[in-house]
Amino acid sequence: MTVRTRFAPSPTGFLHIGGVRTALFNWLFAQRHGGKFILRIDDTDEIRNLETALEPILKGLQWLGITWDEGPGVGGDRGPYFQSQRADRYATAAKQLLDTGFAYRDFATPEELDAERKEAQAAGRPFLYSRRFAAFDEKAATQFEAEGRRAVVRLKMPREGNLVIDDKVRGQVTFAWEREQDHVIQRADGSCLYHLATVVDDHDMEISHVIRAEEHLSNTPRQAFIYQSLGYTLPTFAHLPLVAEPGSRTKLSKRKLAKYLKNRDFAQVNEHGMKIANQIGLEPESDTFNPVIVDFYRDVGYLPWAVDNYLTLLGWSLDDHTEFFTRSQLIENFSLERVNSSPASFDPKKLWTVQDHYMQQLSTAEKLDLMMPFLLKSGLVDEPITDEIKGLVAQIIEASGDRLKVAGDILTYATFFLVKDLVLDPAAVTKRLAKPGTADLLKRFIEHIEAVEPFHPETLESALKSVVESSGKKVGDLIHPVRVAVTGTTVGPGLYDCLTILGREKSLARLRDALEFCQ
RNA sequence: GCCCCCAUCGUCUAGUGGCCUAGGACAUCGGGUUCUCAGUCCGAAAACAGGGGUUCGACUCCCCUUGGGGGUACCA
């Protein structure tokens, strides 16, 4: 049997991190078994602007390298791949269920149903619809219609026996049929609901393995009933553990951002991303730009594989020590058997360290390619990009070393090299320049480096040390003021590297400018 | 309420009856290195939810309790 898996997102305007994890596992499983991964769009509800709502999802998956074999943009012979274009298929299926007696027309009003539901709850027994307004023949239907009632189509669920699902993650799960509701599959206006649509689609698209989040486990019986009643064979089910909130077991949701921001790690990662976004003029809105949404990571300059690798570890592990995988290693080793069954909470800080790991593997040239767009967007560098600029940025990248965690971090470390007029951070001035004796030391350092040859880290270091030694001071007494003078801040790459990259002219100019802040 | 799922350090996890004095990673804390930061090195603290069984022997199997989560829609 050919393995065919699918991911069926609703076009909501953004790609959620939990959704990505589901997509990833489906993709990995298909890859592992030489199968196909299908992308289907669940747009049964009215979508105001499909294009706008869909694009971030498609772009996000593409960025992550989660490619689909059939679906939007690539086609396929089991389409269409948009539920909105498949309404007639669902209606046909609903009619078939009606004709074969597995569904019935129900004329109850929502209020009548609600009353029954409340009654059952008050009595402490499970709710089971009385089927009081069910029309099992034309005569009854005509009568209800004469009363001005309108019918929906409900599943006529079995009321005895059990259903046993052999879930690939959870093992055997048993449901009693009598606890299952007669769910509505078609509204009075003829439109069909999710559960019917999903089953019909999965069957039409020959999905062999339904791999989805645990929230769907309880939905499985009613879907299984539809499969059976329509004469379809059941796919293999695998219910993945939920991706939970940071430090919690509750399902991760895009709506509870304020709560997540109270989590220190989450807040830290968010703030770091926000800073970069602001520097490249994104002016992001927090409901579409935050660590729960994939765009955040792309826009800030994370590596897609770092996100994939981290997300894979959320609910799956190979063994007791392997954490980093190449794409092919992962595909080779992925299996549903090693998927965990308990919820996994999303830890942005761990993603951060996975990202750090992969970033440090890159060559300077690779980092340059990733980071240059950020410099362009921020306006620190203009088109056309000359070899001179490239060389300069490459030097900055090398000097910055593993301080660069994401591509956007280049903005933090390149700014003071590229900016025309350096603005000194007032706090740094107070801390490092406005100290007695600093002016004198700086002046002597300026004299030393005016003529030092060559203008290189080693020679600059010995120049600085000789100034310090001859004045009976400590290295820190001079090195910190110099750093603030030439970079405007207290943190950065090695000082001698900074001076060298900046060059003699600029270094001297900045040192002289800084004298006015000294004592 | 009812149904289903889940339960090892704060977090991700290893563990499939004796290899467990419970291993690794992130985070945390302490220390070394360093011009700052980042890094790096060394070290510390940190868990089998509770109670019953089964067994010569339970983190591992069974039951109960407790806790957490999901579902229970003319949402997906």
Short mmCIF file of C-alpha atoms in Angstrom, two decimals, chain A residues 37-322:
data_model
loop_
_atom_site.label_atom_id
_atom_site.label_comp_id
_atom_site.label_asym_id
_atom_site.label_seq_id
_atom_site.Cartn_x
_atom_site.Cartn_y
_atom_site.Cartn_z
CA PHE A 37 2.20 14.21 1.42
CA ILE A 38 -0.97 16.06 0.49
CA LEU A 39 -1.90 19.60 1.43
CA ARG A 40 -5.61 20.24 1.56
CA ILE A 41 -7.29 23.47 2.51
CA ASP A 42 -10.17 23.20 4.94
CA ASP A 43 -12.08 26.28 3.96
CA THR A 44 -15.62 25.07 4.54
CA ASP A 45 -16.49 28.20 6.42
CA GLU A 46 -16.83 31.48 4.65
CA ILE A 47 -13.39 32.93 4.18
CA ARG A 48 -13.36 36.63 3.50
CA ASN A 49 -10.21 36.72 1.47
CA LEU A 50 -8.83 33.29 0.72
CA GLU A 51 -5.67 34.57 -0.91
CA THR A 52 -4.59 36.66 2.07
CA ALA A 53 -5.58 33.99 4.53
CA LEU A 54 -3.81 31.22 2.69
CA GLU A 55 -0.57 32.82 1.66
CA PRO A 56 1.12 32.87 5.07
CA ILE A 57 0.41 29.17 5.47
CA LEU A 58 1.77 28.19 2.08
CA LYS A 59 4.79 30.46 2.44
CA GLY A 60 5.47 29.19 5.93
CA LEU A 61 5.44 25.55 4.90
CA GLN A 62 7.63 26.31 1.92
CA TRP A 63 10.10 28.15 4.07
CA LEU A 64 10.31 25.18 6.42
CA GLY A 65 10.93 22.84 3.53
CA ILE A 66 7.72 20.93 4.12
CA THR A 67 6.90 20.31 0.50
CA TRP A 68 3.63 18.82 -0.67
CA ASP A 69 3.16 16.41 -3.53
CA GLU A 70 -0.45 17.35 -4.18
CA GLY A 71 -2.38 20.44 -3.26
CA PRO A 72 -2.49 24.18 -3.90
CA GLY A 73 -0.07 25.28 -6.56
CA VAL A 74 1.01 21.79 -7.55
CA GLY A 75 -2.29 20.14 -8.40
CA GLY A 76 -2.71 16.38 -8.42
CA ASP A 77 -5.32 13.98 -9.74
CA ARG A 78 -7.28 13.59 -6.49
CA GLY A 79 -8.38 17.19 -6.35
CA PRO A 80 -9.75 19.71 -6.01
CA TYR A 81 -7.76 20.33 -2.84
CA PHE A 82 -9.99 23.07 -1.48
CA GLN A 83 -13.00 21.98 0.51
CA SER A 84 -14.96 24.95 -0.76
CA GLN A 85 -14.79 23.37 -4.21
CA ARG A 86 -15.96 19.97 -3.09
CA ALA A 87 -19.41 20.79 -1.73
CA ASP A 88 -21.17 18.56 -4.24
CA ARG A 89 -19.14 15.56 -3.13
CA TYR A 90 -20.24 16.10 0.46
CA ALA A 91 -23.86 16.57 -0.53
CA THR A 92 -23.75 13.34 -2.50
CA ALA A 93 -22.32 11.53 0.50
CA ALA A 94 -24.95 13.02 2.79
CA LYS A 95 -27.67 11.84 0.43
CA GLN A 96 -26.17 8.37 0.32
CA LEU A 97 -26.19 8.18 4.11
CA LEU A 98 -29.78 9.32 4.14
CA ASP A 99 -30.78 6.79 1.49
CA THR A 100 -29.07 3.94 3.25
CA GLY A 101 -30.57 4.80 6.59
CA PHE A 102 -27.33 5.78 8.33
CA ALA A 103 -28.56 9.32 8.66
CA TYR A 104 -31.91 10.95 9.13
CA ARG A 105 -33.61 14.28 8.69
CA ASP A 106 -34.11 15.98 12.02
CA PHE A 107 -36.59 18.78 12.57
CA ALA A 108 -35.76 19.70 16.15
CA THR A 109 -34.98 23.32 16.88
CA PRO A 110 -31.72 24.20 18.63
CA GLU A 111 -33.76 25.18 21.69
CA GLU A 112 -35.54 21.85 21.86
CA LEU A 113 -32.27 20.05 21.60
CA ASP A 114 -30.66 22.23 24.19
CA ALA A 115 -33.48 21.54 26.61
CA GLU A 116 -32.92 17.81 26.25
CA ARG A 117 -29.23 18.26 26.72
CA LYS A 118 -29.67 20.27 29.89
CA GLU A 119 -32.15 17.82 31.25
CA ALA A 120 -29.73 14.96 30.80
CA GLN A 121 -26.95 16.90 32.40
CA ALA A 122 -29.08 17.85 35.38
CA ALA A 123 -29.95 14.19 35.85
CA GLY A 124 -26.25 13.35 35.66
CA ARG A 125 -26.67 10.98 32.77
CA PRO A 126 -25.05 11.18 29.36
CA PHE A 127 -27.05 13.06 26.77
CA LEU A 128 -28.62 11.05 24.01
CA TYR A 129 -31.00 12.69 21.60
CA SER A 130 -34.52 11.29 21.82
CA ARG A 131 -34.94 11.52 18.04
CA ARG A 132 -38.31 13.00 18.80
CA PHE A 133 -38.25 15.23 15.76
CA ALA A 134 -36.56 12.75 13.49
CA ALA A 135 -38.35 12.04 10.24
CA PHE A 136 -37.75 8.50 9.14
CA ASP A 137 -40.31 8.69 6.39
CA GLU A 138 -41.83 11.23 4.01
CA LYS A 139 -45.06 11.44 5.92
CA ALA A 140 -43.39 12.57 9.11
CA ALA A 141 -41.25 15.01 7.18
CA THR A 142 -44.22 16.61 5.50
CA GLN A 143 -45.92 17.01 8.82
CA PHE A 144 -42.92 18.72 10.46
CA GLU A 145 -42.54 20.96 7.45
CA ALA A 146 -46.18 21.94 7.76
CA GLU A 147 -45.33 23.16 11.25
CA GLY A 148 -42.76 25.43 9.68
CA ARG A 149 -39.79 23.38 10.77
CA ARG A 150 -36.59 22.94 8.79
CA ALA A 151 -34.45 19.85 8.79
CA VAL A 152 -30.77 19.18 9.27
CA VAL A 153 -29.24 15.81 8.51
CA ARG A 154 -27.99 13.84 11.47
CA LEU A 155 -25.98 10.69 11.75
CA LYS A 156 -28.00 7.78 13.08
CA MET A 157 -25.36 6.50 15.43
CA PRO A 158 -25.45 2.93 16.75
CA ARG A 159 -26.68 2.68 20.33
CA GLU A 160 -24.99 -0.50 21.35
CA GLY A 161 -21.61 -2.15 21.08
CA ASN A 162 -18.12 -0.70 21.05
CA LEU A 163 -15.72 0.76 18.56
CA VAL A 164 -12.07 -0.14 18.97
CA ILE A 165 -9.53 2.07 17.24
CA ASP A 166 -6.01 0.81 16.81
CA ASP A 167 -4.14 4.06 17.18
CA LYS A 168 -0.50 4.03 16.15
CA VAL A 169 0.48 6.28 19.02
CA ARG A 170 -1.96 5.28 21.73
CA GLY A 171 -2.65 1.65 21.04
CA GLN A 172 -6.20 0.34 21.32
CA VAL A 173 -8.79 2.91 22.28
CA THR A 174 -12.33 1.79 23.00
CA PHE A 175 -15.48 3.88 22.65
CA ALA A 176 -19.02 2.88 23.54
CA TRP A 177 -21.35 3.70 20.64
CA GLU A 178 -24.12 4.69 23.00
CA ARG A 179 -22.07 7.65 24.17
CA GLU A 180 -21.82 9.10 20.68
CA GLN A 181 -24.12 11.89 19.60
CA ASP A 182 -26.18 11.98 16.45
CA HIS A 183 -24.00 14.67 14.97
CA VAL A 184 -25.23 17.01 12.32
CA ILE A 185 -23.51 16.44 9.00
CA GLN A 186 -25.57 18.78 6.83
CA ARG A 187 -27.26 22.07 7.62
CA ALA A 188 -30.73 23.04 6.52
CA ASP A 189 -29.22 25.13 3.74
CA GLY A 190 -27.49 22.05 2.34
CA SER A 191 -23.99 22.93 3.38
CA CYS A 192 -22.03 20.12 5.00
CA LEU A 193 -19.99 20.03 8.17
CA TYR A 194 -16.41 19.24 8.94
CA HIS A 195 -16.63 15.60 9.96
CA LEU A 196 -18.40 14.53 6.81
CA ALA A 197 -16.13 16.63 4.64
CA THR A 198 -12.97 15.27 6.21
CA VAL A 199 -14.00 11.68 5.77
CA VAL A 200 -15.07 12.17 2.17
CA ASP A 201 -11.87 14.04 1.36
CA ASP A 202 -9.58 11.58 3.07
CA HIS A 203 -11.27 8.78 1.20
CA ASP A 204 -11.25 10.55 -2.18
CA MET A 205 -7.63 11.50 -1.70
CA GLU A 206 -6.77 7.96 -0.66
CA ILE A 207 -5.22 9.02 2.61
CA SER A 208 -3.71 5.93 4.21
CA HIS A 209 -2.62 7.43 7.52
CA VAL A 210 -4.48 10.13 9.36
CA ILE A 211 -1.88 11.72 11.60
CA ARG A 212 -3.34 14.57 13.59
CA ALA A 213 -3.38 16.16 17.02
CA GLU A 214 -4.92 14.48 20.03
CA GLU A 215 -7.80 16.91 20.12
CA HIS A 216 -9.29 14.83 17.31
CA LEU A 217 -9.17 11.54 19.15
CA SER A 218 -12.67 11.98 20.56
CA ASN A 219 -13.92 12.84 17.09
CA THR A 220 -12.74 9.57 15.66
CA PRO A 221 -15.83 7.43 16.44
CA ARG A 222 -18.23 9.64 14.50
CA GLN A 223 -15.80 9.74 11.61
CA ALA A 224 -15.30 6.00 11.77
CA PHE A 225 -19.07 5.61 11.61
CA ILE A 226 -19.18 7.75 8.47
CA TYR A 227 -16.39 5.70 6.89
CA GLN A 228 -18.20 2.46 7.61
CA SER A 229 -21.60 3.70 6.55
CA LEU A 230 -20.28 5.01 3.28
CA GLY A 231 -18.54 1.71 2.65
CA TYR A 232 -15.08 3.22 2.88
CA THR A 233 -12.16 1.42 4.48
CA LEU A 234 -10.79 3.02 7.60
CA PRO A 235 -7.37 4.67 7.38
CA THR A 236 -4.74 4.10 10.03
CA PHE A 237 -5.05 6.67 12.78
CA ALA A 238 -2.26 8.23 14.82
CA HIS A 239 -3.08 10.91 17.37
CA LEU A 240 -0.16 13.09 18.25
CA PRO A 241 0.30 14.62 21.69
CA LEU A 242 -0.76 18.23 21.93
CA VAL A 243 1.77 21.00 21.69
CA ALA A 244 1.17 22.77 24.96
CA GLU A 245 1.82 26.23 26.34
CA PRO A 246 5.23 27.05 27.78
CA GLY A 247 5.42 25.45 31.20
CA SER A 248 1.90 24.03 31.00
CA ARG A 249 -0.05 21.18 29.48
CA THR A 250 -2.80 23.24 27.97
CA LYS A 251 -3.01 23.38 24.21
CA LEU A 252 -0.96 26.17 22.71
CA SER A 253 -3.17 28.88 21.35
CA LYS A 254 -2.54 32.10 19.51
CA ARG A 255 -5.07 33.89 21.60
CA LYS A 256 -3.31 33.68 24.93
CA LEU A 257 -0.20 35.59 24.09
CA ALA A 258 -0.43 37.87 27.09
CA LYS A 259 -0.24 34.86 29.34
CA TYR A 260 2.80 33.41 27.55
CA LEU A 261 4.61 36.70 27.82
CA LYS A 262 4.68 36.18 31.56
CA ASN A 263 6.91 33.21 30.92
CA ARG A 264 10.44 34.55 31.13
CA ASP A 265 11.95 32.52 28.30
CA PHE A 266 9.05 33.23 26.02
CA ALA A 267 9.22 36.93 26.78
CA GLN A 268 12.94 37.01 26.14
CA VAL A 269 12.68 35.34 22.75
CA ASN A 270 9.77 37.58 21.85
CA GLU A 271 11.59 40.74 22.82
CA HIS A 272 14.68 39.74 20.89
CA GLY A 273 12.56 39.19 17.78
CA MET A 274 10.64 42.40 18.23
CA LYS A 275 13.83 44.38 18.37
CA ILE A 276 15.01 42.97 15.07
CA ALA A 277 11.60 43.45 13.49
CA ASN A 278 11.60 47.10 14.48
CA GLN A 279 15.06 47.62 13.04
CA ILE A 280 13.97 46.36 9.65
CA GLY A 281 10.81 48.43 9.72
CA LEU A 282 8.30 45.64 10.15
CA GLU A 283 6.24 47.35 12.83
CA PRO A 284 4.70 44.00 13.63
CA GLU A 285 1.42 43.45 15.36
CA SER A 286 1.66 40.98 18.16
CA ASP A 287 -1.30 38.90 17.07
CA THR A 288 0.44 37.94 13.86
CA PHE A 289 4.04 38.30 14.93
CA ASN A 290 5.12 36.35 17.98
CA PRO A 291 6.88 33.10 18.83
CA VAL A 292 3.72 31.05 18.34
CA ILE A 293 3.62 31.94 14.65
CA VAL A 294 6.09 30.70 12.09
CA ASP A 295 6.50 34.05 10.34
CA PHE A 296 8.20 35.33 13.46
CA TYR A 297 11.12 32.98 13.02
CA ARG A 298 11.46 33.59 9.32
CA ASP A 299 11.32 37.36 9.61
CA VAL A 300 13.84 37.47 12.40
CA GLY A 301 16.30 35.21 10.62
CA TYR A 302 16.07 31.80 12.21
CA LEU A 303 17.12 28.85 10.10
CA PRO A 304 14.18 26.78 8.90
CA TRP A 305 15.86 23.51 9.69
CA ALA A 306 16.46 24.62 13.27
CA VAL A 307 12.72 25.12 13.65
CA ASP A 308 12.00 21.75 12.04
CA ASN A 309 14.57 19.97 14.16
CA TYR A 310 13.28 21.49 17.37
CA LEU A 311 9.65 20.81 16.55
CA THR A 312 10.39 17.20 15.74
CA LEU A 313 11.70 16.76 19.25
CA LEU A 314 8.36 17.91 20.59
CA GLY A 315 6.76 14.52 21.04
CA TRP A 316 9.31 12.36 19.32
CA SER A 317 12.80 11.17 20.17
CA LEU A 318 15.26 8.79 18.61
CA ASP A 319 17.10 7.73 21.74
CA ASP A 320 18.44 9.11 24.98
CA HIS A 321 20.99 11.50 23.51
CA THR A 322 20.58 12.43 19.84
#
